[in-house]
Amino acid sequence: MFIDTLLIGISSGAIYSLMALALVLVWRSTRIVNFAQSGQAVLSTYIGYEITVKTHNYWISLPLAIVCGALIGSLVDLLFMRFLSKRIKSGPIAEIAPVIATLGLLGLIQSLIGLIWGNAFLQYASPLSAKGFTFGTHTVPFSPQNLFIVIASALVLGIFGVVFRFTNLGLSLRAASFAPEIAQLAGIRVGRVRNIGWSFAGAAGAVAGAVITPTSTLSPNSLDLLFVSGFIAAVIGGLDSLVGAVVGGLVLGIGFSFILQYISSSVTFLVGFIILMIVLLVRPRGIFGKGVGRNA
Amino acid sequence: MLNRRLTPLSRAGILAFIGFVLLILSRFVGELRNYQGAQVAVYVIAISSITLLTGYSGQISLGHGAVMAIGGYGAALSFSLWNFPFELAILFGAAVGTLSGFILGVAAARLSGPYLAGTTLALAVGLPTIADQFKVLGGEQGLSFDIGDAPTWVRKIGGADFTQYKWFFWICIIVALLSLWAITNLLHSNYGRNWRAARNNAVAASLAGINVARGKVLAFTVSSALASLAGALFGLLLGIVTPTAFPLSLSFAIVTGAVLAGVSNLAGSIVGAVVLVAIPEVSGALATHLGGSQKVTANLPGLVTSLLLILVVLFMPNGLRIKKFKGKK
């Protein structure tokens, strides 16, 4: 029972990590918490769904959904966020304008999805079984799809890790978020690099949406709770840290899974809120945050 | 009405006059308009709680729907379980909300911008699930908050055809005007000035001897008091409080309403409230005009609201008062 709960926790934690990673990528480059992230992810999942309807093949739809997710992220930055940051620099709303704007974007994306596909629950089927593995006579709740979720998330996190650590692109991404002016002086096109950050975030969200949706149903709001978990995970890890996002996601996933198993299903988000409050009050920069994180 | 040169007494006079006119008007319009008028009054209170919090104190909350739920549940619980009269029940709901707002505010004062937004968002998602945990809160079915018809003395004033919706309208309008009066006075007092000072420049404000953190906690507490008052009235209008009556979209809606008319403009809360009530009706009519398929009808209100929100944030971020704001700076 303990192992089962742990495995399920790792599987959902992997998804939270991806969502947290998407938030961290955008936060690091633009100091915006992208509340539209769940909308972007669900839109790319709908595109993946549409492709499976046409081709009946999940394995074709998955990479295409990821590419679309990256494109959506890039477009959101180009058409929307740049415009916003140029227009709003002062006034009582300056600090909250990005929050409001991304919320508006979330509503816009979700109602557009509703207009195109309707609000009914759809099945985005994957060829992998959602039935648990059986060892002898004992069937565990951990299924091939869960295994795939863990593998896909690990792969994405690994690729991002390598890109950030060992490539020029990763170096310029880190430089552009750490010190934009100096990075620009050093010849980095900060705007373009930021845009790449947004598209990476969009791709991470798309992976999360496309691998988790086969385990439940697809609707315009189906990833909203995932966003909240991702946010909690990102804050636990310190909004600035990629490693923190992954660890935060896993901690939260495993924690939720044990609460679900041993206490009750309906208190999970309340517990999430309490964890979030404790982390923010005790260690506002998160477990992996560095230096002076935010200014109060 | 909200001019700073007016004294509290003259403001009270003007608001009383507006109230009188509205109450007379309620006799001449239909049931639906009375109900919508009551809705507008409730939204005015809820939106002004955000205006106070965001526009004056510079904090943001995406969880005020949850605070409204606290008010609604407090009122319904005291009404149905302890048989409070409904006036007291509403006040009790607001008191519970104020207390929770104080606790939240202590935490919120230490957070800024997106952190606060995300935390309150988690609250909005998490809090309604409590109702399932405790039997006394009624679970999915919720708690009844049906106050019935108006007492006889009110019906004597109101006339023979004084229906329940007219009664709701009267209650909500009177509470809304009283709240507006209180908030206006508060915002023009020392407290309001300190909030604005701390919002514009926290360092300068604390150098001038303003306790910034205490001001933030106070603002969150007052704002929660208003939101829970609105929540109690919201429950009264519905006749019942359930976990689903206070969804995440309610939290977003009141923030939208506050932003639409300029977030530091108290009179704008009335405009925002009218827009929030009008959007479903207008877009419903539009959807019927467009052919009225189920997809369109279900999603047009959301589309219109989000578009309005985005356009306002991009093109009139400080609402209609932008020139005035620059002038005072």
mmCIF file of C-alpha atoms in Angstrom, chain B residues 49 52-53 57 59 64 67 93-109 186 195 213-229:
data_model
loop_
_atom_site.group_PDB
_atom_site.id
_atom_site.type_symbol
_atom_site.label_atom_id
_atom_site.label_comp_id
_atom_site.label_asym_id
_atom_site.label_seq_id
_atom_site.Cartn_x
_atom_site.Cartn_y
_atom_site.Cartn_z
ATOM 1 C CA SER B 49 -13.822 45.446 -1.284
ATOM 2 C CA LEU B 52 -10.189 49.231 -1.377
ATOM 3 C CA LEU B 53 -7.687 46.391 -1.273
ATOM 4 C CA SER B 57 -3.668 49.426 -0.447
ATOM 5 C CA GLN B 59 -2.598 44.279 -2.512
ATOM 6 C CA HIS B 64 -12.266 37.028 -2.341
ATOM 7 C CA VAL B 67 -14.053 35.229 1.711
ATOM 8 C CA GLY B 93 -21.416 36.314 8.634
ATOM 9 C CA ALA B 94 -19.596 39.596 8.159
ATOM 10 C CA ALA B 95 -18.008 39.282 11.607
ATOM 11 C CA VAL B 96 -16.698 35.783 10.865
ATOM 12 C CA GLY B 97 -15.384 37.045 7.529
ATOM 13 C CA THR B 98 -13.681 39.981 9.220
ATOM 14 C CA LEU B 99 -11.926 37.703 11.667
ATOM 15 C CA SER B 100 -10.728 35.367 8.893
ATOM 16 C CA GLY B 101 -9.718 38.405 6.886
ATOM 17 C CA PHE B 102 -7.555 39.574 9.763
ATOM 18 C CA ILE B 103 -5.770 36.199 9.935
ATOM 19 C CA LEU B 104 -5.323 36.153 6.159
ATOM 20 C CA GLY B 105 -4.214 39.767 6.184
ATOM 21 C CA VAL B 106 -1.415 39.078 8.680
ATOM 22 C CA ALA B 107 -0.058 36.522 6.237
ATOM 23 C CA ALA B 108 -0.841 38.607 3.145
ATOM 24 C CA ALA B 109 1.017 41.678 4.413
ATOM 25 C CA LEU B 186 -12.749 55.647 5.561
ATOM 26 C CA TRP B 195 -2.889 53.296 2.486
ATOM 27 C CA ALA B 213 2.494 46.468 7.530
ATOM 28 C CA ARG B 214 -0.257 47.376 9.983
ATOM 29 C CA GLY B 215 -1.978 49.401 7.288
ATOM 30 C CA LYS B 216 -1.908 46.427 4.919
ATOM 31 C CA VAL B 217 -3.390 44.096 7.533
ATOM 32 C CA LEU B 218 -6.097 46.644 8.304
ATOM 33 C CA ALA B 219 -6.900 47.062 4.612
ATOM 34 C CA PHE B 220 -7.184 43.307 4.150
ATOM 35 C CA THR B 221 -9.407 43.043 7.221
ATOM 36 C CA VAL B 222 -11.766 45.827 6.128
ATOM 37 C CA SER B 223 -11.826 44.442 2.605
ATOM 38 C CA SER B 224 -12.703 40.977 3.926
ATOM 39 C CA ALA B 225 -15.435 42.483 6.082
ATOM 40 C CA LEU B 226 -17.002 43.978 2.960
ATOM 41 C CA ALA B 227 -16.526 40.827 0.895
ATOM 42 C CA SER B 228 -18.102 38.612 3.554
ATOM 43 C CA LEU B 229 -20.978 41.061 3.907
#
